[in-house]
Amino acid sequence: QVQLVETGGGSVQAGGSLRLSCAASPESGYCMAWFRQAPGKEREGVASIHRYAKTDYADSVKGRFTISKDDAKNTLYLQMSSLKPEDTAVYYCAARLSTVCSLHREYNYWGQGTQVTVSS
């Protein structure tokens, strides 16, 4: 139904920045989000954005990460700044077909993930 493809991952030094992109086709969901999973941790919600731009962030990234979207391109973004080693994880783009946007709800579609590595 909905295909999600993440790009933009890579390796950066602590304090650096990265911007992740998620291309959705044929359309994006009412709620889109970024999740991440480190090898020794469970998957956690990072940020979500409603179709009409309401956003939510995990406490661990607020003030450092910004989620945004380009509706014309059906593309989701995650601007990550002031990166820390603990941000190292595989980042996943996800879409939820609901007007209820929450990082603690089930998402319908998932991307393949993109690796983000932050070195100290």
C-alpha atoms as one frame of an Amber mdcrd trajectory, in Angstrom:
protein
   0.000   0.000   0.000   2.478   2.612   1.183   6.155   2.277   0.429   8.643
   4.151   2.591  12.294   4.582   1.698  14.738   6.253   4.087  17.921   7.962
   2.990  20.490  10.245   4.554  22.019   8.075   7.234  25.731   8.009   7.814
  28.535   8.481  10.288  29.217  11.792  12.010  31.143  13.160  14.944  29.391
  14.066  18.162  27.907  17.521  17.874  27.384  17.153  14.159  24.210  17.108
  12.113  22.398  14.859   9.685  19.145  15.103   7.794  17.192  11.957   7.132
  14.639  11.758   4.356  11.751   9.381   3.839  10.068   9.165   0.470   6.524
   7.853   0.621   4.592   6.422  -2.284   2.000   6.636  -3.583   1.108   8.860
  -0.642   1.997   9.515   2.957  -0.164   8.677   5.951  -2.126  11.012   8.190
   0.539  10.474  10.785   4.181   9.892  10.015   7.000   9.287  12.418  10.598
   8.397  12.961  11.601   5.528  15.207  15.012   4.227  16.082  16.546   1.094
  17.476  20.018   0.634  18.875  21.531  -2.863  19.155  21.072  -3.081  22.920
  17.769  -1.254  23.157  14.148  -1.627  22.211  12.704   0.394  19.382  11.679
   3.853  20.499   9.656   6.621  18.976  11.674   9.690  18.066   9.269  12.164
  16.513   5.897  12.264  14.811   4.092  14.720  12.605   0.411  14.958  11.810
  -0.819  15.574   8.305  -1.602  19.114   9.399   1.818  19.656  10.965   1.296
  19.029  14.678   4.504  17.490  16.005   5.618  15.459  18.975   9.075  14.488
  20.164  10.697  12.072  22.526  12.209  13.802  25.541  15.644  12.540  24.582
  15.673  14.450  21.295  13.546  17.516  21.909  15.402  20.704  21.164  17.869
  18.851  18.948  15.756  17.099  16.320  13.153  18.593  14.024  10.610  16.605
  12.061   9.116  18.162   8.961   7.505  17.225   5.687   7.127  18.330   2.104
   3.608  17.437   1.042   4.256  18.177  -2.615   7.033  15.590  -2.639   5.440
  13.143  -0.187   8.672  13.306   1.739   9.317  13.246   5.467  12.443  14.690
   7.039  14.267  14.443  10.311  16.830  17.157  10.909  19.186  15.976  13.619
  21.522  18.447  15.278  23.863  18.307  18.263  24.113  14.584  17.760  25.292
  12.417  20.621  26.780   8.916  20.618  23.574   7.671  22.224  21.723   8.721
  19.074  23.466   5.903  17.245  20.794   3.576  15.910  18.943   2.388  12.874
  16.314   4.987  12.101  13.000   3.930  10.625  10.336   5.921   8.873   6.786
   4.865   9.652   3.284   5.817   8.573  -0.004   5.475  10.399  -3.343   5.759
   8.654  -5.147   7.557  11.439  -5.963  11.051  12.596  -4.632  10.045  16.005
  -0.919  10.702  15.929   1.108   9.144  18.693   4.496   7.521  19.116   2.829
   4.930  21.323   0.392   3.578  18.761   0.691   0.972  16.060   1.998   2.078
  12.684   0.849   0.490   9.476   3.866   0.880   7.243   7.596   0.873   7.786
  10.694   1.681   5.828  13.777  -0.498   5.711  15.782   1.724   8.034  18.925
   3.773   7.680  21.954   3.594   9.939  23.070   6.631  11.910  26.374   6.376
  13.732  27.647   9.121  16.014  31.207   8.823  17.235  32.683  10.494  20.289
